[in-house]
Amino acid sequence: MTPYGDLLIGGARMRGAAATFSAINPANGSSMEPSFAGATTEQVEQAASLAWDAFPVYKETSLEDRARFLEAIAEGILAIGDELVLRAIDETGLPRGRIEGERARTVGQLRLFAKEVRDGVFQELRFDPANAERKPVAKPDLRLRNVALGPVAVFGASNFPLAFSVAGGDTASALAAGCPVIVKAHSAHPGTSALVGKAVVDAVAACGLPSGTFALLFDAGFEVGQALVADHRVRAVGFTGSRRGGTALMKIASERKQPIPVYAEMSSINPVILYPNALLGRGAEIGRSFAASLTLGAGQFCTNPGLIIAIEGAGLDAFIDSAAAALADAPAQTMLTGGICEAYRKGVARLSSSPSVSQVSAGKEGTPHQAAAALFETTAAAFLGNPELQEEVFGAAGLIVRCHDHGELRRVVASLEGQLTIALHVDAKDIDAASQMIPQLELLAGRLLVNGFGTGVEVSPAMVHGGPYPATSDGRSTSVGTLAIYRFLRPVSYQDFPVGLLPAPLKNVKAGHRL
């Protein structure tokens, strides 16, 4: 299957009528075929209109039919074969193992949500029966279920061309909830997006669903995304990207006549707190593990460990020496796009030029299209006095904050913004000190972990990939795991409905039932 440069609207290929662009191979800067044409405002309007028409039908599909649809998408992605892997490699510079692993994760997510749909628990069916004898007022018959919000706009992420893109977690969870999806593909990997988009459209047709259940739009700029979020038929947004991009979409959504939720994953430096006894016992080992995590995938993970907080001492020195040595041997890596690479270099230069920051180590230099890892250190006092040091540098750059004692460490932690993850490295003798921090850390992050690093997000019913602002726009939600389905649902209560008028799932619910 060869990728094409057309939009997918109403189950059909349609050439965009806006400006054209091409994918760029980040390893060498070369342009790739075919060219892609952006959607016009009228084409966005058409996709939104078809999604709105599809919504009342799709949201009431049986749970079995919806689950089979998700499984059909998974099978369609696998059927593309090696062509999908090779195209994704060329468009992102990511290695084969990473792309194959991400494909497996994408397929696994779809199948996991199919299971979630079949279970039906997400509907939260409830029945509180009437009681005509209750005094002084008779008790009504009340039944409740969760219903789909409506069409959802999903923005493909730059750093995950499959798992957070066209058929990634946002799309899978929205479709599982009963919401049609309109995807705005990321311009960095349009060919990969086109291949996956075709698999979704084929699944829509094979399952006999309305053609507006899914659409794929392209755009090299911001106009399509802005138009989607502003369209009155779109009822929620899923976004993974920069804080600037996420807050811009939030502003558009909040200024609509009917504001809608934007579930945006945006910015996180994922602090790692190293406790003294853990450092004394295995500081060098932790340092090597940190370096491996920092450089994994050129540091282009939302959960990359960008900040180390620790108390000064021999253990911290051992950690730094070990991490510095490992990073000095780390080869430069190709980043996802030239723009991301340039932004990373500017972030490293900003840290290098700060008078309160010292560079500890740097990785090996590579080609003009690659970036080297970098590690810096500063004092707690300097960190507390300079908010800019909290800004994310997207890539393999880390900052160590040296603290004098536990009190200073706690003040540094208290100054942090919301995070996706916070990791603790502890030994048995550190447990008491660490336990005092847990209530504070729960306020700061969506996932806390011990003796590890946040890179690698397990797709699980118990996973939270979210956190307080600015990690995400809504810290009550997650974009990974089955809990993600609840972002695209809302509860509706039905009072004193005759059985014939009740939605099918509520007709046979037993009194007192809570599914």
Coordinates of C-alpha atoms in Angstrom, one line a residue, residues 1 69-86 96 99-112 162 167 192 195-200 202-203:
M1 CA 0.0 0.0 0.0
F69 CA -14.9 -2.3 14.9
L70 CA -11.9 -1.5 17.2
E71 CA -10.5 -5.0 16.5
A72 CA -11.0 -4.5 12.8
I73 CA -8.9 -1.3 13.0
A74 CA -6.1 -3.3 14.8
E75 CA -6.1 -6.0 12.2
G76 CA -6.0 -3.4 9.4
I77 CA -3.0 -1.8 10.9
L78 CA -1.2 -5.1 11.1
A79 CA -2.2 -5.9 7.5
I80 CA -0.2 -2.9 6.2
G81 CA 2.9 -4.8 7.1
D82 CA 6.4 -3.6 6.8
E83 CA 5.5 -0.7 4.6
L84 CA 4.1 1.1 7.6
V85 CA 7.2 0.5 9.6
L86 CA 9.6 1.7 6.9
R96 CA 12.9 -0.1 13.6
I99 CA 8.4 1.7 15.5
E100 CA 7.6 -2.0 15.7
G101 CA 7.1 -1.7 19.5
E102 CA 4.8 1.3 19.0
R103 CA 2.8 -0.6 16.4
A104 CA 2.3 -3.4 18.8
R105 CA 1.2 -0.9 21.5
T106 CA -1.2 0.8 19.1
V107 CA -2.8 -2.6 18.2
G108 CA -2.8 -3.6 21.9
Q109 CA -4.6 -0.4 22.9
L110 CA -7.3 -0.9 20.3
R111 CA -7.8 -4.5 21.5
L112 CA -7.8 -3.4 25.2
L162 CA 1.4 5.5 15.8
A167 CA -5.4 5.4 15.6
T192 CA 2.4 7.1 8.2
L195 CA -1.6 4.5 5.8
V196 CA -3.2 4.1 9.2
G197 CA -6.1 6.4 8.2
K198 CA -6.9 4.1 5.3
A199 CA -7.0 1.2 7.7
V200 CA -9.5 3.0 9.9
D202 CA -11.7 0.4 5.6
A203 CA -12.8 -0.8 9.1

